[in-house]
GROMACS .gro file of C-alpha atoms in nm:
model
  188
    1MET     CA    1  -0.164   1.557   1.285
    2LYS     CA    2  -0.258   1.434   0.936
    3TYR     CA    3  -0.543   1.224   1.079
    4ILE     CA    4  -0.706   1.539   1.220
    5HIS     CA    5  -0.722   1.688   0.868
    6ILE     CA    6  -0.864   1.363   0.728
    7ILE     CA    7  -1.130   1.343   1.002
    8LYS     CA    8  -1.225   1.710   0.953
    9PHE     CA    9  -1.260   1.646   0.581
   10LEU     CA   10  -1.476   1.336   0.636
   11LEU     CA   11  -1.704   1.525   0.876
   12THR     CA   12  -1.749   1.837   0.664
   13HIS     CA   13  -1.790   1.715   0.304
   14ASP     CA   14  -2.045   1.527   0.098
   15LEU     CA   15  -1.895   1.182   0.063
   16THR     CA   16  -2.158   1.027  -0.165
   17HIS     CA   17  -1.918   0.941  -0.448
   18LEU     CA   18  -1.650   0.811  -0.210
   19LYS     CA   19  -1.901   0.591  -0.025
   20GLU     CA   20  -2.043   0.454  -0.352
   21CYS     CA   21  -1.691   0.364  -0.470
   22TRP     CA   22  -1.597   0.206  -0.139
   23LEU     CA   23  -1.927   0.014  -0.132
   24ILE     CA   24  -1.852  -0.154  -0.463
   25GLU     CA   25  -1.475  -0.182  -0.440
   26LEU     CA   26  -1.423  -0.275  -0.074
   27THR     CA   27  -1.734  -0.427   0.079
   28SER     CA   28  -1.875  -0.624  -0.215
   29GLY     CA   29  -2.203  -0.432  -0.209
   30LYS     CA   30  -2.289  -0.480   0.159
   31LYS     CA   31  -2.463  -0.198   0.344
   32ILE     CA   32  -2.208   0.076   0.385
   33SER     CA   33  -2.104   0.262   0.692
   34VAL     CA   34  -1.769   0.413   0.781
   35TYR     CA   35  -1.733   0.136   1.038
   36ARG     CA   36  -1.791  -0.139   0.776
   37VAL     CA   37  -1.547   0.018   0.531
   38ILE     CA   38  -1.273   0.043   0.794
   39LYS     CA   39  -1.348  -0.311   0.915
   40SER     CA   40  -1.326  -0.442   0.558
   41TYR     CA   41  -1.003  -0.250   0.502
   42LEU     CA   42  -0.842  -0.383   0.822
   43LYS     CA   43  -0.938  -0.745   0.743
   44THR     CA   44  -0.823  -0.749   0.382
   45ARG     CA   45  -0.491  -0.883   0.265
   46SER     CA   46  -0.563  -0.769  -0.089
   47PRO     CA   47  -0.312  -0.508  -0.209
   48GLN     CA   48  -0.576  -0.391  -0.458
   49LYS     CA   49  -0.825  -0.310  -0.183
   50LYS     CA   50  -0.561  -0.146   0.036
   51TYR     CA   51  -0.452   0.074  -0.253
   52LEU     CA   52  -0.808   0.163  -0.356
   53PHE     CA   53  -0.909   0.255  -0.001
   54TRP     CA   54  -0.626   0.508   0.039
   55TRP     CA   55  -0.623   0.637  -0.321
   56ARG     CA   56  -0.998   0.704  -0.324
   57LEU     CA   57  -0.970   0.889   0.006
   58ALA     CA   58  -0.665   1.091  -0.100
   59ASN     CA   59  -0.819   1.177  -0.438
   60GLU     CA   60  -1.145   1.295  -0.279
   61ILE     CA   61  -0.951   1.508  -0.029
   62TYR     CA   62  -0.735   1.650  -0.309
   63ILE     CA   63  -1.034   1.745  -0.525
   64HIS     CA   64  -1.256   1.891  -0.250
   65GLY     CA   65  -1.028   1.974   0.044
   66ASN     CA   66  -0.859   2.292   0.161
   67ASP     CA   67  -0.484   2.355   0.127
   68LYS     CA   68  -0.385   2.166   0.445
   69GLN     CA   69  -0.604   1.871   0.348
   70LYS     CA   70  -0.456   1.870  -0.005
   71SER     CA   71  -0.111   1.857   0.150
   72VAL     CA   72  -0.215   1.548   0.348
   73ALA     CA   73  -0.356   1.393   0.028
   74LYS     CA   74  -0.021   1.447  -0.147
   75LYS     CA   75   0.162   1.274   0.141
   76ILE     CA   76  -0.076   0.977   0.118
   77GLN     CA   77  -0.020   0.965  -0.259
   78SER     CA   78   0.357   0.972  -0.214
   79LYS     CA   79   0.341   0.673   0.022
   80LEU     CA   80   0.112   0.485  -0.218
   81ILE     CA   81   0.356   0.540  -0.505
   82SER     CA   82   0.650   0.409  -0.304
   83LYS     CA   83   0.459   0.109  -0.164
   84PHE     CA   84   0.269  -0.005  -0.474
   85GLY     CA   85   0.450   0.159  -0.766
   86ILE     CA   86   0.116   0.294  -0.888
   87ASP     CA   87   0.086   0.659  -0.984
   88ILE     CA   88  -0.275   0.741  -1.053
   89MET     CA   89  -0.234   1.115  -1.022
   90LEU     CA   90  -0.452   1.303  -0.776
   91GLY     CA   91  -0.735   1.480  -0.954
   92THR     CA   92  -0.798   1.193  -1.195
   93LYS     CA   93  -1.170   1.127  -1.241
   94ILE     CA   94  -1.248   0.755  -1.224
   95GLY     CA   95  -1.599   0.611  -1.196
   96LYS     CA   96  -1.716   0.338  -0.962
   97ASN     CA   97  -1.585  -0.018  -0.967
   98LEU     CA   98  -1.220   0.039  -1.051
   99SER     CA   99  -1.045  -0.298  -1.061
  100ILE     CA  100  -0.666  -0.318  -1.055
  101ALA     CA  101  -0.604  -0.683  -1.138
  102HIS     CA  102  -0.233  -0.676  -1.050
  103PRO     CA  103  -0.169  -0.353  -0.860
  104TYR     CA  104   0.184  -0.271  -0.968
  105SER     CA  105   0.355  -0.027  -1.203
  106ILE     CA  106   0.054   0.167  -1.334
  107THR     CA  107   0.065   0.534  -1.438
  108ILE     CA  108  -0.244   0.744  -1.517
  109ASN     CA  109  -0.225   1.117  -1.590
  110LYS     CA  110  -0.460   1.350  -1.400
  111ASN     CA  111  -0.615   1.480  -1.724
  112VAL     CA  112  -0.768   1.139  -1.792
  113ILE     CA  113  -1.140   1.076  -1.736
  114ILE     CA  114  -1.241   0.713  -1.685
  115GLY     CA  115  -1.594   0.569  -1.665
  116GLU     CA  116  -1.735   0.293  -1.447
  117ASN     CA  117  -1.637  -0.075  -1.438
  118PHE     CA  118  -1.277  -0.013  -1.545
  119THR     CA  119  -1.028  -0.300  -1.524
  120ILE     CA  120  -0.657  -0.237  -1.561
  121HIS     CA  121  -0.359  -0.472  -1.539
  122GLN     CA  122   0.005  -0.415  -1.446
  123ASN     CA  123   0.255  -0.198  -1.634
  124VAL     CA  124  -0.003   0.024  -1.805
  125THR     CA  125   0.058   0.390  -1.891
  126ILE     CA  126  -0.226   0.627  -1.980
  127GLY     CA  127  -0.124   0.981  -2.079
  128ILE     CA  128   0.204   1.155  -1.999
  129SER     CA  129   0.253   1.392  -1.708
  130HIS     CA  130   0.445   1.665  -1.894
  131GLU     CA  131   0.192   1.695  -2.176
  132PRO     CA  132  -0.166   1.821  -2.138
  133THR     CA  133  -0.373   1.527  -2.251
  134ASN     CA  134  -0.743   1.478  -2.253
  135ILE     CA  135  -0.803   1.107  -2.276
  136VAL     CA  136  -1.161   0.996  -2.211
  137ILE     CA  137  -1.224   0.627  -2.143
  138GLY     CA  138  -1.583   0.499  -2.138
  139ASP     CA  139  -1.762   0.245  -1.921
  140ASN     CA  140  -1.684  -0.129  -1.909
  141VAL     CA  141  -1.329  -0.098  -2.044
  142TYR     CA  142  -1.057  -0.361  -1.994
  143ILE     CA  143  -0.689  -0.282  -2.047
  144GLY     CA  144  -0.441  -0.570  -2.060
  145ALA     CA  145  -0.089  -0.575  -1.917
  146ASN     CA  146   0.192  -0.364  -2.063
  147SER     CA  147  -0.039  -0.145  -2.270
  148VAL     CA  148   0.014   0.224  -2.346
  149ILE     CA  149  -0.243   0.490  -2.434
  150LEU     CA  150  -0.071   0.813  -2.538
  151GLY     CA  151  -0.150   1.114  -2.749
  152GLY     CA  152  -0.350   1.433  -2.745
  153ARG     CA  153  -0.726   1.400  -2.741
  154ILE     CA  154  -0.825   1.034  -2.749
  155LYS     CA  155  -1.166   0.883  -2.684
  156ILE     CA  156  -1.196   0.516  -2.592
  157GLY     CA  157  -1.561   0.409  -2.621
  158ASN     CA  158  -1.777   0.190  -2.399
  159ASN     CA  159  -1.735  -0.189  -2.382
  160VAL     CA  160  -1.380  -0.185  -2.521
  161LYS     CA  161  -1.111  -0.447  -2.461
  162ILE     CA  162  -0.751  -0.345  -2.516
  163GLY     CA  163  -0.525  -0.649  -2.540
  164ALA     CA  164  -0.196  -0.693  -2.362
  165MET     CA  165   0.106  -0.507  -2.501
  166SER     CA  166  -0.110  -0.275  -2.712
  167PHE     CA  167  -0.026   0.079  -2.815
  168VAL     CA  168  -0.326   0.309  -2.862
  169ASN     CA  169  -0.284   0.661  -3.003
  170LYS     CA  170  -0.619   0.722  -3.173
  171ASP     CA  171  -0.990   0.700  -3.094
  172VAL     CA  172  -1.150   0.359  -3.039
  173PRO     CA  173  -1.527   0.326  -3.101
  174ASP     CA  174  -1.772   0.146  -2.871
  175ASN     CA  175  -1.786  -0.235  -2.857
  176CYS     CA  176  -1.439  -0.304  -3.000
  177THR     CA  177  -1.138  -0.514  -2.920
  178VAL     CA  178  -0.799  -0.356  -2.988
  179TYR     CA  179  -0.462  -0.527  -3.003
  180THR     CA  180  -0.126  -0.445  -3.155
  181GLN     CA  181   0.004  -0.714  -3.387
  182LYS     CA  182   0.341  -0.843  -3.286
  183THR     CA  183   0.568  -1.081  -3.464
  184ASN     CA  184   0.856  -1.280  -3.330
  185THR     CA  185   1.166  -1.339  -3.536
  186ILE     CA  186   1.407  -1.607  -3.427
  187ILE     CA  187   1.757  -1.585  -3.571
  188GLN     CA  188   1.986  -1.883  -3.528
   0.00000   0.00000   0.00000
């Protein structure tokens, strides 16, 4: 039954953004068609590509679909969370060329807006679900493993690298590298 709602959605909506994302993220820039995307999806063993295929579809359905279609999108999302441990909330706006280097244990709040060419590693949290945040992340941003971006209104500029195990709670200008200094103390 859920496939009927997905097919109806695919046949009745403008899928330009979805196709552009799939073109870059799943087919390595080859000429796109629904057939080629599905063929690429079925052939891949990459958990990243499997996740991106279903999350992009569910997110597009959630944003533009009717109530029944949104219900199907939520079911897809629930399965993605249990399979991959990734909770990029439905309604999140993410530009083309999302790269999840190690697709496990990632949480992104739906009030986050992310630009194009975004790379994220495992165990990253952006925003908190019980607090209305408005975090805007620019284009060409890299976030290393175990990083956290929390707070009210935060703007991360373009061409920013956030190092592993960083905590960001304030604005970061364009063309910067951010890391949180850590020290180790060994007591014998």
